[in-house]
Amino acid sequence: MNRNILSTIASCTAVAALVVAAPNDGLAEGEINMLVWEGYADPSFIDPFEAETGCEVSATYVGSNDDYAAKLAAGGGIYDITSAPMDSTGVLIDAGFLDPIDLSRIEGWDDIYPQFRDAAAINVGGEVYGVPYIWGSVPVMYRTDMITDEIDSIEALWDPKYAGKIAVWDDKTALYMGARLAGHYNVYTLDADQLEDAKNKMIEQGPLLRKYWATAGELVDLFVKGEVWISNTWGGYQSSLILEQGIPVVEVLPSEGAGAYADSWNIVKGTPNLDCAYEYINYAVSPRGQCGVYRVTGYSLANEASAKACMTAEEFVAAHQDDPAYFNKLNVWENLGPNLEPYTNAWNAVKAAQ
């Protein structure tokens, strides 16, 4: 999930089994233009929604958090809903890009895990600006056929013996890894000297890198082709796609800590497609929508009741749905507030130094 801009302004069969076909009564006929992450508009669960509601879905994909504000600023009102991470929602609210959620139109709101439903990031000024959707971690992923050492530290991403086989997500959140490696764990409130340390660590890493990756598919291809052996990753998603192609990879939460994110659905201010927007958000947090995205991405789910209804007992445990406190053990991304511009400038300086 690169998040700047305000400063400058898999299993279709399994999913199909969840779908009970309903006649298209035209109740919410229209369209929805989504601004989303990869995997959030997969045909396996979008096609049934379109058939049932008559709402036609168009998706524009983002590659970083900053893309949301940038595209909304430049979009001329073409988007209806977004799937922004909670740490970026404040930027969109402050810019006036979002309308509050009418909770009377949200089904199963009380079934969403309280830590997401009550998060300060989406509860602003007495209004709610997001319907929680998924959550996940940002671990380290590596090929076990190429790396025989047991990785348990982000230091592996700076190890010269993997030179030319390392990748890192092209996003300023990579600075958090540099900060942890420098011994600074208050990664969202780094002072100027600490941020300089984090920047320098990332610059030191530069000669070892094969690539900064921008999309999930790009990293998958790099791993499958053997061009990259180790990288940070969107937990559960890219690893599942790589494993499907017979390439052995594992994910680990490094001892220094790992970032985490929680994405929610937001309604873009003034959308003319409000009925379809609410139809889709309700579908997205229903059992069909929740397990639709789970089977495509492997991400954990925000709606506990939906997860219980559509997951097997093994899946429920594997996705930490039975242990919501697990999320609190992760270093959950926060809104950078006044630190947004210096962090963005630091990340741009890292890339310019390569």
PDB file of C-alpha atoms in Angstrom, residues 62-349:
ATOM      1  CA  VAL A  62      -2.993   1.594  -7.226  1.00  0.00           C
ATOM      2  CA  GLY A  63       0.567   0.553  -6.466  1.00  0.00           C
ATOM      3  CA  SER A  64       1.166   2.705  -3.402  1.00  0.00           C
ATOM      4  CA  ASN A  65      -0.706   4.623  -0.720  1.00  0.00           C
ATOM      5  CA  ASP A  66       0.083   7.965  -2.298  1.00  0.00           C
ATOM      6  CA  ASP A  67      -1.808   6.954  -5.432  1.00  0.00           C
ATOM      7  CA  TYR A  68      -5.163   7.437  -3.717  1.00  0.00           C
ATOM      8  CA  ALA A  69      -4.847  11.155  -3.069  1.00  0.00           C
ATOM      9  CA  ALA A  70      -3.028  11.735  -6.367  1.00  0.00           C
ATOM     10  CA  LYS A  71      -5.656   9.994  -8.471  1.00  0.00           C
ATOM     11  CA  LEU A  72      -8.586  11.500  -6.577  1.00  0.00           C
ATOM     12  CA  ALA A  73      -7.053  14.953  -7.016  1.00  0.00           C
ATOM     13  CA  ALA A  74      -6.645  14.376 -10.748  1.00  0.00           C
ATOM     14  CA  GLY A  75      -9.657  12.168 -11.363  1.00  0.00           C
ATOM     15  CA  GLY A  76     -12.294  14.794 -12.062  1.00  0.00           C
ATOM     16  CA  GLY A  77     -14.957  12.891 -10.112  1.00  0.00           C
ATOM     17  CA  ILE A  78     -14.569   9.592 -11.965  1.00  0.00           C
ATOM     18  CA  TYR A  79     -14.215   7.425  -8.833  1.00  0.00           C
ATOM     19  CA  ASP A  80     -17.013   6.279  -6.555  1.00  0.00           C
ATOM     20  CA  ILE A  81     -15.318   4.167  -3.888  1.00  0.00           C
ATOM     21  CA  THR A  82     -11.771   3.544  -2.726  1.00  0.00           C
ATOM     22  CA  SER A  83     -10.076   0.867  -0.619  1.00  0.00           C
ATOM     23  CA  ALA A  84      -7.628   3.111   1.196  1.00  0.00           C
ATOM     24  CA  PRO A  85      -5.491   1.807   4.063  1.00  0.00           C
ATOM     25  CA  MET A  86      -6.501   3.355   7.354  1.00  0.00           C
ATOM     26  CA  ASP A  87      -3.187   5.134   7.779  1.00  0.00           C
ATOM     27  CA  SER A  88      -3.962   7.084   4.597  1.00  0.00           C
ATOM     28  CA  THR A  89      -7.627   7.810   5.258  1.00  0.00           C
ATOM     29  CA  GLY A  90      -6.860  10.971   7.230  1.00  0.00           C
ATOM     30  CA  VAL A  91      -5.122  12.467   4.207  1.00  0.00           C
ATOM     31  CA  LEU A  92      -8.219  11.862   2.070  1.00  0.00           C
ATOM     32  CA  ILE A  93     -10.565  13.231   4.741  1.00  0.00           C
ATOM     33  CA  ASP A  94      -8.472  16.366   5.240  1.00  0.00           C
ATOM     34  CA  ALA A  95      -8.421  16.936   1.475  1.00  0.00           C
ATOM     35  CA  GLY A  96     -12.223  16.724   1.333  1.00  0.00           C
ATOM     36  CA  PHE A  97     -12.204  13.685  -0.952  1.00  0.00           C
ATOM     37  CA  LEU A  98     -14.532  11.479   1.124  1.00  0.00           C
ATOM     38  CA  ASP A  99     -18.109  11.532   2.357  1.00  0.00           C
ATOM     39  CA  PRO A 100     -19.028  10.000   5.721  1.00  0.00           C
ATOM     40  CA  ILE A 101     -20.507   6.498   5.736  1.00  0.00           C
ATOM     41  CA  ASP A 102     -24.233   6.236   6.454  1.00  0.00           C
ATOM     42  CA  LEU A 103     -24.093   3.384   8.945  1.00  0.00           C
ATOM     43  CA  SER A 104     -27.834   2.801   8.619  1.00  0.00           C
ATOM     44  CA  ARG A 105     -27.060   1.443   5.148  1.00  0.00           C
ATOM     45  CA  ILE A 106     -24.297  -0.927   6.294  1.00  0.00           C
ATOM     46  CA  GLU A 107     -25.314  -4.489   7.061  1.00  0.00           C
ATOM     47  CA  GLY A 108     -23.411  -6.328   9.792  1.00  0.00           C
ATOM     48  CA  TRP A 109     -21.493  -3.312  11.053  1.00  0.00           C
ATOM     49  CA  ASP A 110     -21.444  -4.777  14.572  1.00  0.00           C
ATOM     50  CA  ASP A 111     -19.849  -7.983  13.227  1.00  0.00           C
ATOM     51  CA  ILE A 112     -16.656  -6.157  12.282  1.00  0.00           C
ATOM     52  CA  TYR A 113     -13.833  -6.620  14.776  1.00  0.00           C
ATOM     53  CA  PRO A 114     -14.000  -3.681  17.233  1.00  0.00           C
ATOM     54  CA  GLN A 115     -10.343  -2.742  16.785  1.00  0.00           C
ATOM     55  CA  PHE A 116     -11.064  -1.940  13.126  1.00  0.00           C
ATOM     56  CA  ARG A 117     -14.603  -0.636  13.498  1.00  0.00           C
ATOM     57  CA  ASP A 118     -13.599   1.769  16.280  1.00  0.00           C
ATOM     58  CA  ALA A 119     -10.233   2.799  14.832  1.00  0.00           C
ATOM     59  CA  ALA A 120      -9.490   6.491  15.202  1.00  0.00           C
ATOM     60  CA  ALA A 121      -8.281   6.574  11.606  1.00  0.00           C
ATOM     61  CA  ILE A 122     -11.818   6.192  10.232  1.00  0.00           C
ATOM     62  CA  ASN A 123     -13.735   7.807  13.105  1.00  0.00           C
ATOM     63  CA  VAL A 124     -13.221  11.526  12.658  1.00  0.00           C
ATOM     64  CA  GLY A 125     -15.303  14.421  13.960  1.00  0.00           C
ATOM     65  CA  GLY A 126     -18.157  12.187  15.028  1.00  0.00           C
ATOM     66  CA  GLU A 127     -18.426  10.608  11.561  1.00  0.00           C
ATOM     67  CA  VAL A 128     -17.271   7.275  10.159  1.00  0.00           C
ATOM     68  CA  TYR A 129     -15.327   7.378   6.891  1.00  0.00           C
ATOM     69  CA  GLY A 130     -14.514   3.739   6.245  1.00  0.00           C
ATOM     70  CA  VAL A 131     -15.987   0.243   6.367  1.00  0.00           C
ATOM     71  CA  PRO A 132     -13.157  -2.138   7.358  1.00  0.00           C
ATOM     72  CA  TYR A 133     -12.434  -4.808   4.746  1.00  0.00           C
ATOM     73  CA  ILE A 134      -9.138  -6.701   5.203  1.00  0.00           C
ATOM     74  CA  TRP A 135      -5.925  -6.563   7.194  1.00  0.00           C
ATOM     75  CA  GLY A 136      -2.466  -8.023   6.873  1.00  0.00           C
ATOM     76  CA  SER A 137       1.228  -7.797   7.638  1.00  0.00           C
ATOM     77  CA  VAL A 138       4.309  -6.765   5.660  1.00  0.00           C
ATOM     78  CA  PRO A 139       6.723  -9.647   6.310  1.00  0.00           C
ATOM     79  CA  VAL A 140       9.903 -10.760   4.590  1.00  0.00           C
ATOM     80  CA  MET A 141       9.490 -13.420   1.889  1.00  0.00           C
ATOM     81  CA  TYR A 142      12.247 -15.588   0.443  1.00  0.00           C
ATOM     82  CA  ARG A 143      12.827 -18.579  -1.827  1.00  0.00           C
ATOM     83  CA  THR A 144      13.809 -21.587   0.243  1.00  0.00           C
ATOM     84  CA  ASP A 145      15.387 -23.348  -2.733  1.00  0.00           C
ATOM     85  CA  MET A 146      17.835 -20.477  -3.163  1.00  0.00           C
ATOM     86  CA  ILE A 147      18.323 -19.377   0.441  1.00  0.00           C
ATOM     87  CA  THR A 148      19.020 -22.241   2.802  1.00  0.00           C
ATOM     88  CA  ASP A 149      19.617 -20.066   5.870  1.00  0.00           C
ATOM     89  CA  GLU A 150      16.683 -19.609   8.214  1.00  0.00           C
ATOM     90  CA  ILE A 151      15.842 -15.912   7.967  1.00  0.00           C
ATOM     91  CA  ASP A 152      14.568 -14.153  11.090  1.00  0.00           C
ATOM     92  CA  SER A 153      15.841 -10.584  10.662  1.00  0.00           C
ATOM     93  CA  ILE A 154      15.516  -7.739   8.195  1.00  0.00           C
ATOM     94  CA  GLU A 155      19.322  -7.756   8.115  1.00  0.00           C
ATOM     95  CA  ALA A 156      18.956 -10.386   5.387  1.00  0.00           C
ATOM     96  CA  LEU A 157      17.754  -7.626   3.066  1.00  0.00           C
ATOM     97  CA  TRP A 158      21.176  -6.007   3.523  1.00  0.00           C
ATOM     98  CA  ASP A 159      23.227  -9.221   3.271  1.00  0.00           C
ATOM     99  CA  PRO A 160      25.906  -8.948   0.520  1.00  0.00           C
ATOM    100  CA  LYS A 161      25.648 -12.665  -0.246  1.00  0.00           C
ATOM    101  CA  TYR A 162      22.211 -11.992  -1.741  1.00  0.00           C
ATOM    102  CA  ALA A 163      23.417  -9.012  -3.786  1.00  0.00           C
ATOM    103  CA  GLY A 164      21.455  -8.602  -6.979  1.00  0.00           C
ATOM    104  CA  LYS A 165      18.686 -10.895  -5.707  1.00  0.00           C
ATOM    105  CA  ILE A 166      17.020  -8.493  -3.258  1.00  0.00           C
ATOM    106  CA  ALA A 167      13.914  -6.411  -3.941  1.00  0.00           C
ATOM    107  CA  VAL A 168      12.042  -3.830  -1.885  1.00  0.00           C
ATOM    108  CA  TRP A 169       8.617  -2.294  -2.317  1.00  0.00           C
ATOM    109  CA  ASP A 170       8.820   1.170  -3.879  1.00  0.00           C
ATOM    110  CA  ASP A 171       7.060   2.888  -1.008  1.00  0.00           C
ATOM    111  CA  LYS A 172       8.208   5.195   1.735  1.00  0.00           C
ATOM    112  CA  THR A 173       7.146   2.577   4.296  1.00  0.00           C
ATOM    113  CA  ALA A 174      10.466   0.931   3.381  1.00  0.00           C
ATOM    114  CA  LEU A 175      12.019   3.624   5.556  1.00  0.00           C
ATOM    115  CA  TYR A 176      10.492   1.846   8.536  1.00  0.00           C
ATOM    116  CA  MET A 177      12.802  -1.097   7.861  1.00  0.00           C
ATOM    117  CA  GLY A 178      15.794   1.223   7.656  1.00  0.00           C
ATOM    118  CA  ALA A 179      14.789   2.839  10.945  1.00  0.00           C
ATOM    119  CA  ARG A 180      14.469  -0.513  12.722  1.00  0.00           C
ATOM    120  CA  LEU A 181      17.823  -1.646  11.373  1.00  0.00           C
ATOM    121  CA  ALA A 182      19.319   1.578  12.769  1.00  0.00           C
ATOM    122  CA  GLY A 183      17.780   0.799  16.162  1.00  0.00           C
ATOM    123  CA  HIS A 184      14.896   3.275  15.991  1.00  0.00           C
ATOM    124  CA  TYR A 185      11.553   1.601  16.651  1.00  0.00           C
ATOM    125  CA  ASN A 186       9.313   4.662  16.904  1.00  0.00           C
ATOM    126  CA  VAL A 187       9.095   4.438  13.125  1.00  0.00           C
ATOM    127  CA  TYR A 188       6.108   6.799  12.660  1.00  0.00           C
ATOM    128  CA  THR A 189       7.539   9.651  14.738  1.00  0.00           C
ATOM    129  CA  LEU A 190      11.211   9.694  13.799  1.00  0.00           C
ATOM    130  CA  ASP A 191      12.982  12.961  14.518  1.00  0.00           C
ATOM    131  CA  ALA A 192      15.202  14.539  11.873  1.00  0.00           C
ATOM    132  CA  ASP A 193      18.348  12.687  12.949  1.00  0.00           C
ATOM    133  CA  GLN A 194      16.569   9.320  13.172  1.00  0.00           C
ATOM    134  CA  LEU A 195      14.962   9.825   9.768  1.00  0.00           C
ATOM    135  CA  GLU A 196      18.406  10.609   8.356  1.00  0.00           C
ATOM    136  CA  ASP A 197      19.660   7.324   9.817  1.00  0.00           C
ATOM    137  CA  ALA A 198      16.785   5.427   8.202  1.00  0.00           C
ATOM    138  CA  LYS A 199      17.425   7.131   4.870  1.00  0.00           C
ATOM    139  CA  ASN A 200      21.120   6.306   4.998  1.00  0.00           C
ATOM    140  CA  LYS A 201      20.405   2.639   5.765  1.00  0.00           C
ATOM    141  CA  MET A 202      18.188   2.437   2.691  1.00  0.00           C
ATOM    142  CA  ILE A 203      20.829   4.175   0.579  1.00  0.00           C
ATOM    143  CA  GLU A 204      23.407   1.645   1.826  1.00  0.00           C
ATOM    144  CA  GLN A 205      21.106  -1.126   0.642  1.00  0.00           C
ATOM    145  CA  GLY A 206      20.795   0.313  -2.853  1.00  0.00           C
ATOM    146  CA  PRO A 207      23.811  -1.399  -4.511  1.00  0.00           C
ATOM    147  CA  LEU A 208      22.506  -4.792  -3.352  1.00  0.00           C
ATOM    148  CA  LEU A 209      19.084  -4.421  -4.932  1.00  0.00           C
ATOM    149  CA  ARG A 210      17.771  -5.977  -8.098  1.00  0.00           C
ATOM    150  CA  LYS A 211      14.730  -3.726  -8.154  1.00  0.00           C
ATOM    151  CA  TYR A 212      12.216  -1.586  -6.311  1.00  0.00           C
ATOM    152  CA  TRP A 213       8.907  -3.269  -7.156  1.00  0.00           C
ATOM    153  CA  ALA A 214       5.632  -1.412  -7.638  1.00  0.00           C
ATOM    154  CA  THR A 215       2.912  -4.039  -8.130  1.00  0.00           C
ATOM    155  CA  ALA A 216       2.122  -7.482  -6.768  1.00  0.00           C
ATOM    156  CA  GLY A 217       2.445  -9.026 -10.218  1.00  0.00           C
ATOM    157  CA  GLU A 218       5.858  -7.489 -10.741  1.00  0.00           C
ATOM    158  CA  LEU A 219       7.259  -9.078  -7.586  1.00  0.00           C
ATOM    159  CA  VAL A 220       5.660 -12.427  -8.402  1.00  0.00           C
ATOM    160  CA  ASP A 221       7.348 -12.425 -11.828  1.00  0.00           C
ATOM    161  CA  LEU A 222      10.719 -11.514 -10.311  1.00  0.00           C
ATOM    162  CA  PHE A 223      10.521 -14.446  -7.892  1.00  0.00           C
ATOM    163  CA  VAL A 224       9.248 -16.945 -10.438  1.00  0.00           C
ATOM    164  CA  LYS A 225      11.988 -16.014 -12.935  1.00  0.00           C
ATOM    165  CA  GLY A 226      14.647 -16.294 -10.250  1.00  0.00           C
ATOM    166  CA  GLU A 227      15.668 -12.661 -10.579  1.00  0.00           C
ATOM    167  CA  VAL A 228      14.824 -12.046  -6.916  1.00  0.00           C
ATOM    168  CA  TRP A 229      15.177 -14.397  -3.964  1.00  0.00           C
ATOM    169  CA  ILE A 230      14.164 -12.172  -1.037  1.00  0.00           C
ATOM    170  CA  SER A 231      11.948  -9.115  -0.522  1.00  0.00           C
ATOM    171  CA  ASN A 232       9.398  -7.526   1.736  1.00  0.00           C
ATOM    172  CA  THR A 233       5.885  -8.453   0.638  1.00  0.00           C
ATOM    173  CA  TRP A 234       2.151  -8.049   1.129  1.00  0.00           C
ATOM    174  CA  GLY A 235       1.577 -10.923   3.528  1.00  0.00           C
ATOM    175  CA  GLY A 236      -0.303 -13.886   2.074  1.00  0.00           C
ATOM    176  CA  TYR A 237      -0.915 -12.523  -1.410  1.00  0.00           C
ATOM    177  CA  GLN A 238       2.241 -12.687  -3.504  1.00  0.00           C
ATOM    178  CA  SER A 239       3.484 -15.799  -1.708  1.00  0.00           C
ATOM    179  CA  SER A 240       0.309 -17.701  -2.632  1.00  0.00           C
ATOM    180  CA  LEU A 241       0.671 -16.721  -6.298  1.00  0.00           C
ATOM    181  CA  ILE A 242       4.311 -17.806  -6.315  1.00  0.00           C
ATOM    182  CA  LEU A 243       3.552 -21.111  -4.592  1.00  0.00           C
ATOM    183  CA  GLU A 244       0.876 -21.817  -7.219  1.00  0.00           C
ATOM    184  CA  GLN A 245       3.663 -21.818  -9.801  1.00  0.00           C
ATOM    185  CA  GLY A 246       5.691 -24.378  -7.890  1.00  0.00           C
ATOM    186  CA  ILE A 247       8.257 -21.973  -6.476  1.00  0.00           C
ATOM    187  CA  PRO A 248       8.931 -22.604  -2.750  1.00  0.00           C
ATOM    188  CA  VAL A 249       8.731 -19.447  -0.642  1.00  0.00           C
ATOM    189  CA  VAL A 250       8.100 -18.680   3.007  1.00  0.00           C
ATOM    190  CA  GLU A 251       7.109 -15.536   4.870  1.00  0.00           C
ATOM    191  CA  VAL A 252       8.623 -14.537   8.212  1.00  0.00           C
ATOM    192  CA  LEU A 253       7.918 -11.749  10.665  1.00  0.00           C
ATOM    193  CA  PRO A 254      11.411 -10.403  11.380  1.00  0.00           C
ATOM    194  CA  SER A 255      12.610 -10.119  14.961  1.00  0.00           C
ATOM    195  CA  GLU A 256      12.820  -6.322  14.637  1.00  0.00           C
ATOM    196  CA  GLY A 257       9.083  -6.169  13.964  1.00  0.00           C
ATOM    197  CA  ALA A 258       6.902  -5.926  10.875  1.00  0.00           C
ATOM    198  CA  GLY A 259       4.464  -3.379   9.576  1.00  0.00           C
ATOM    199  CA  ALA A 260       0.758  -4.070   9.221  1.00  0.00           C
ATOM    200  CA  TYR A 261      -2.145  -2.468   7.422  1.00  0.00           C
ATOM    201  CA  ALA A 262      -5.927  -2.438   7.528  1.00  0.00           C
ATOM    202  CA  ASP A 263      -7.876  -1.362   4.456  1.00  0.00           C
ATOM    203  CA  SER A 264     -11.416  -0.022   4.455  1.00  0.00           C
ATOM    204  CA  TRP A 265     -13.972   0.967   1.852  1.00  0.00           C
ATOM    205  CA  ASN A 266     -14.546   4.716   1.498  1.00  0.00           C
ATOM    206  CA  ILE A 267     -17.168   6.641  -0.438  1.00  0.00           C
ATOM    207  CA  VAL A 268     -15.823   9.392  -2.672  1.00  0.00           C
ATOM    208  CA  LYS A 269     -17.445  12.752  -2.047  1.00  0.00           C
ATOM    209  CA  GLY A 270     -20.426  13.482  -4.252  1.00  0.00           C
ATOM    210  CA  THR A 271     -20.535  10.156  -6.077  1.00  0.00           C
ATOM    211  CA  PRO A 272     -23.586   9.926  -8.358  1.00  0.00           C
ATOM    212  CA  ASN A 273     -23.556   6.136  -7.926  1.00  0.00           C
ATOM    213  CA  LEU A 274     -24.351   6.002  -4.230  1.00  0.00           C
ATOM    214  CA  ASP A 275     -26.805   3.097  -4.365  1.00  0.00           C
ATOM    215  CA  CYS A 276     -24.339   0.866  -6.184  1.00  0.00           C
ATOM    216  CA  ALA A 277     -21.586   2.006  -3.842  1.00  0.00           C
ATOM    217  CA  TYR A 278     -23.508   0.825  -0.787  1.00  0.00           C
ATOM    218  CA  GLU A 279     -24.579  -2.358  -2.565  1.00  0.00           C
ATOM    219  CA  TYR A 280     -20.955  -3.202  -3.201  1.00  0.00           C
ATOM    220  CA  ILE A 281     -19.639  -2.296   0.244  1.00  0.00           C
ATOM    221  CA  ASN A 282     -22.288  -4.522   1.844  1.00  0.00           C
ATOM    222  CA  TYR A 283     -21.378  -7.310  -0.556  1.00  0.00           C
ATOM    223  CA  ALA A 284     -17.664  -6.842   0.171  1.00  0.00           C
ATOM    224  CA  VAL A 285     -18.120  -7.438   3.903  1.00  0.00           C
ATOM    225  CA  SER A 286     -20.631 -10.272   3.470  1.00  0.00           C
ATOM    226  CA  PRO A 287     -19.428 -13.914   3.549  1.00  0.00           C
ATOM    227  CA  ARG A 288     -19.292 -14.019  -0.254  1.00  0.00           C
ATOM    228  CA  GLY A 289     -17.290 -10.833  -0.556  1.00  0.00           C
ATOM    229  CA  GLN A 290     -15.010 -11.550   2.381  1.00  0.00           C
ATOM    230  CA  CYS A 291     -14.058 -15.053   1.316  1.00  0.00           C
ATOM    231  CA  GLY A 292     -13.936 -13.911  -2.292  1.00  0.00           C
ATOM    232  CA  VAL A 293     -11.053 -11.574  -1.507  1.00  0.00           C
ATOM    233  CA  TYR A 294      -9.519 -14.060   0.949  1.00  0.00           C
ATOM    234  CA  ARG A 295      -9.276 -16.801  -1.660  1.00  0.00           C
ATOM    235  CA  VAL A 296      -7.667 -14.404  -4.138  1.00  0.00           C
ATOM    236  CA  THR A 297      -5.292 -12.562  -1.801  1.00  0.00           C
ATOM    237  CA  GLY A 298      -4.893 -14.601   1.380  1.00  0.00           C
ATOM    238  CA  TYR A 299      -5.443 -11.472   3.486  1.00  0.00           C
ATOM    239  CA  SER A 300      -7.164 -11.680   6.859  1.00  0.00           C
ATOM    240  CA  LEU A 301     -10.737 -10.420   7.084  1.00  0.00           C
ATOM    241  CA  ALA A 302     -12.361  -7.578   9.003  1.00  0.00           C
ATOM    242  CA  ASN A 303     -15.822  -9.106   9.496  1.00  0.00           C
ATOM    243  CA  GLU A 304     -15.661 -11.888  12.079  1.00  0.00           C
ATOM    244  CA  ALA A 305     -19.141 -13.273  11.391  1.00  0.00           C
ATOM    245  CA  SER A 306     -18.532 -13.394   7.649  1.00  0.00           C
ATOM    246  CA  ALA A 307     -15.181 -15.094   8.158  1.00  0.00           C
ATOM    247  CA  LYS A 308     -16.790 -17.751  10.359  1.00  0.00           C
ATOM    248  CA  ALA A 309     -19.534 -18.302   7.792  1.00  0.00           C
ATOM    249  CA  CYS A 310     -17.293 -18.815   4.789  1.00  0.00           C
ATOM    250  CA  MET A 311     -13.943 -20.130   6.040  1.00  0.00           C
ATOM    251  CA  THR A 312     -13.058 -23.629   7.067  1.00  0.00           C
ATOM    252  CA  ALA A 313     -11.935 -24.024  10.674  1.00  0.00           C
ATOM    253  CA  GLU A 314      -8.356 -24.424   9.450  1.00  0.00           C
ATOM    254  CA  GLU A 315      -8.523 -21.274   7.334  1.00  0.00           C
ATOM    255  CA  PHE A 316     -10.028 -19.306  10.219  1.00  0.00           C
ATOM    256  CA  VAL A 317      -7.090 -20.171  12.450  1.00  0.00           C
ATOM    257  CA  ALA A 318      -4.447 -19.751   9.739  1.00  0.00           C
ATOM    258  CA  ALA A 319      -5.676 -16.216   9.005  1.00  0.00           C
ATOM    259  CA  HIS A 320      -5.560 -15.326  12.715  1.00  0.00           C
ATOM    260  CA  GLN A 321      -9.313 -14.712  12.693  1.00  0.00           C
ATOM    261  CA  ASP A 322      -9.518 -16.516  16.041  1.00  0.00           C
ATOM    262  CA  ASP A 323      -6.821 -14.252  17.499  1.00  0.00           C
ATOM    263  CA  PRO A 324      -7.532 -10.591  16.695  1.00  0.00           C
ATOM    264  CA  ALA A 325      -4.923  -9.626  19.302  1.00  0.00           C
ATOM    265  CA  TYR A 326      -2.342 -10.897  16.788  1.00  0.00           C
ATOM    266  CA  PHE A 327      -2.925  -7.711  14.826  1.00  0.00           C
ATOM    267  CA  ASN A 328      -1.948  -5.657  17.863  1.00  0.00           C
ATOM    268  CA  LYS A 329       1.409  -7.450  17.999  1.00  0.00           C
ATOM    269  CA  LEU A 330       2.278  -5.964  14.613  1.00  0.00           C
ATOM    270  CA  ASN A 331       3.606  -2.455  14.065  1.00  0.00           C
ATOM    271  CA  VAL A 332       0.408  -1.133  12.521  1.00  0.00           C
ATOM    272  CA  TRP A 333       0.899   1.699  10.047  1.00  0.00           C
ATOM    273  CA  GLU A 334      -0.152   5.103  11.334  1.00  0.00           C
ATOM    274  CA  ASN A 335      -1.096   8.381   9.707  1.00  0.00           C
ATOM    275  CA  LEU A 336       2.190  10.282   9.506  1.00  0.00           C
ATOM    276  CA  GLY A 337       0.517  13.673   9.884  1.00  0.00           C
ATOM    277  CA  PRO A 338       3.169  16.424   9.871  1.00  0.00           C
ATOM    278  CA  ASN A 339       5.849  13.806   9.172  1.00  0.00           C
ATOM    279  CA  LEU A 340       4.350  12.996   5.783  1.00  0.00           C
ATOM    280  CA  GLU A 341       6.413  15.494   3.810  1.00  0.00           C
ATOM    281  CA  PRO A 342       9.823  14.799   5.421  1.00  0.00           C
ATOM    282  CA  TYR A 343       9.303  11.024   5.107  1.00  0.00           C
ATOM    283  CA  THR A 344       8.309  11.406   1.474  1.00  0.00           C
ATOM    284  CA  ASN A 345      11.315  13.621   0.794  1.00  0.00           C
ATOM    285  CA  ALA A 346      13.581  11.083   2.488  1.00  0.00           C
ATOM    286  CA  TRP A 347      12.249   8.246   0.357  1.00  0.00           C
ATOM    287  CA  ASN A 348      12.657  10.288  -2.812  1.00  0.00           C
ATOM    288  CA  ALA A 349      16.255  10.982  -1.756  1.00  0.00           C
TER     289      ALA A 349
END
